[in-house]
Amino acid sequence: MLGGMSWESTVPYYQIVNRRIAARLGGLHSAPLVLWCPDFAEIERLQHLDAWDQAGALLVAGGRGLVAAGAEVLILCTNTMHRVADVIERELPIPLLHIAEPTGAAIRAAGLRRVGLLGTRFTMEQAFYRERLVDRFDLEVLVPDAEAREAVHRIIFDELCRGIVRDASRDRLTRIVEALVARGAEGVILGCTELGMLLGPEDVDAPLFDTTRLHAEAAADALLVEHAAS
């Protein structure tokens, strides 16, 4: 696991993977995994400097440490840093389970084609994430307007990444989801791994696709496949 971006969302990753393994295998089974986390302040600084090559090199270095520790499959516990997924896939000898894959699969399994996307400004505005959903899953992806995008970005970095959960911010996100639904979104992707801290199915009428849970469950399933084959 390449985690810690932020550490607030890496905690549920660890919990979800282990709970799914325990539920499937029973007894005292848990997930055989190794975790590397950078100093998120450095990652955030590089993101806002548009220094994606440097950020990617940092994650590749961490990934090499995981490979040396015996990792056989890799998950990157963040949506935004999948901006450098191609670099990680190219430089490391183990497969990367891309966060958009289980997300797109879940949306299509629900019979939906048009979805809204919430996330950092980078995830909502740059093409790396939306294009994967469009190209691989034939989805139409809507993003909020500029003012709403800025609000979501601020809530993520100023609050959720610091462990701050505010009712006023939940209300703001709820209104943003409602606006996406009014534009035709049939469901909404929580495309930042911290957003599930603030928004849940009970808060909105539209289906929510929590990338943290979907990605972590897919990682656990990959481990279960490996366990069955061994």
CSV table of C-alpha atoms in Angstrom, one decimal, residues 124-212:
chain,number,residue,atom,x,y,z
A,124,MET,CA,-12.0,17.1,-11.3
A,125,GLU,CA,-10.3,19.4,-13.8
A,126,GLN,CA,-7.5,17.3,-15.3
A,127,ALA,CA,-8.2,14.5,-17.8
A,128,PHE,CA,-6.3,11.6,-16.2
A,129,TYR,CA,-9.2,10.3,-14.1
A,130,ARG,CA,-12.2,11.2,-16.2
A,131,GLU,CA,-10.7,9.9,-19.4
A,132,ARG,CA,-10.1,6.5,-17.9
A,133,LEU,CA,-13.7,6.2,-16.9
A,134,VAL,CA,-14.9,7.4,-20.3
A,135,ASP,CA,-12.5,5.2,-22.3
A,136,ARG,CA,-12.7,2.0,-20.3
A,137,PHE,CA,-16.3,2.1,-19.0
A,138,ASP,CA,-18.1,4.3,-21.6
A,139,LEU,CA,-19.3,6.7,-18.8
A,140,GLU,CA,-20.3,10.3,-19.1
A,141,VAL,CA,-18.6,12.2,-16.3
A,142,LEU,CA,-19.9,15.5,-15.0
A,143,VAL,CA,-18.0,17.8,-12.7
A,144,PRO,CA,-19.3,20.7,-10.6
A,145,ASP,CA,-19.0,24.3,-11.7
A,146,ALA,CA,-15.9,26.3,-10.9
A,147,GLU,CA,-17.1,27.7,-7.6
A,148,ALA,CA,-18.2,24.3,-6.3
A,149,ARG,CA,-15.0,22.7,-7.5
A,150,GLU,CA,-13.1,25.2,-5.4
A,151,ALA,CA,-15.3,24.6,-2.4
A,152,VAL,CA,-14.8,20.8,-2.6
A,153,HIS,CA,-11.0,21.2,-3.0
A,154,ARG,CA,-10.9,23.5,0.1
A,155,ILE,CA,-12.9,21.2,2.2
A,156,ILE,CA,-10.6,18.3,1.3
A,157,PHE,CA,-7.3,20.0,2.0
A,158,ASP,CA,-8.3,22.5,4.8
A,159,GLU,CA,-10.6,20.1,6.7
A,160,LEU,CA,-10.7,16.4,5.9
A,161,CYS,CA,-7.0,15.9,5.4
A,162,ARG,CA,-6.6,17.4,8.9
A,163,GLY,CA,-9.3,15.2,10.4
A,164,ILE,CA,-11.9,18.0,10.6
A,165,VAL,CA,-15.5,17.1,9.8
A,166,ARG,CA,-18.0,20.0,9.8
A,167,ASP,CA,-21.7,19.8,9.4
A,168,ALA,CA,-21.6,23.0,7.3
A,169,SER,CA,-19.3,21.3,4.8
A,170,ARG,CA,-21.5,18.3,4.6
A,171,ASP,CA,-24.4,20.6,3.8
A,172,ARG,CA,-22.3,22.3,1.1
A,173,LEU,CA,-21.3,18.9,-0.5
A,174,THR,CA,-25.0,17.8,-0.3
A,175,ARG,CA,-26.0,20.9,-2.3
A,176,ILE,CA,-23.2,20.2,-4.8
A,177,VAL,CA,-24.4,16.6,-5.3
A,178,GLU,CA,-28.0,17.9,-5.8
A,179,ALA,CA,-26.8,20.3,-8.5
A,180,LEU,CA,-25.0,17.4,-10.3
A,181,VAL,CA,-28.2,15.3,-10.1
A,182,ALA,CA,-30.2,18.2,-11.5
A,183,ARG,CA,-27.8,18.2,-14.5
A,184,GLY,CA,-28.5,14.6,-15.1
A,185,ALA,CA,-26.0,12.7,-12.9
A,186,GLU,CA,-27.5,9.3,-12.0
A,187,GLY,CA,-24.9,8.8,-9.2
A,188,VAL,CA,-21.8,10.5,-7.8
A,189,ILE,CA,-18.3,9.4,-7.4
A,190,LEU,CA,-16.6,10.3,-4.1
A,191,GLY,CA,-13.3,10.7,-6.1
A,192,CYS,CA,-11.2,11.7,-3.1
A,193,THR,CA,-10.4,9.1,-0.5
A,194,GLU,CA,-11.3,11.5,2.3
A,195,LEU,CA,-14.7,12.4,1.1
A,196,GLY,CA,-16.3,9.3,2.7
A,197,MET,CA,-15.4,10.9,6.1
A,198,LEU,CA,-18.0,13.5,5.4
A,199,LEU,CA,-20.7,12.2,3.0
A,200,GLY,CA,-22.5,8.9,3.1
A,201,PRO,CA,-25.6,7.3,1.4
A,202,GLU,CA,-27.8,8.7,4.2
A,203,ASP,CA,-27.0,12.3,3.2
A,204,VAL,CA,-28.1,12.3,-0.4
A,205,ASP,CA,-30.7,10.6,-2.6
A,206,ALA,CA,-28.4,9.7,-5.4
A,207,PRO,CA,-26.1,6.6,-5.3
A,208,LEU,CA,-22.6,7.3,-4.0
A,209,PHE,CA,-19.6,5.4,-5.2
A,210,ASP,CA,-17.0,5.7,-2.4
A,211,THR,CA,-13.6,5.1,-4.1
A,212,THR,CA,-11.9,4.3,-0.8
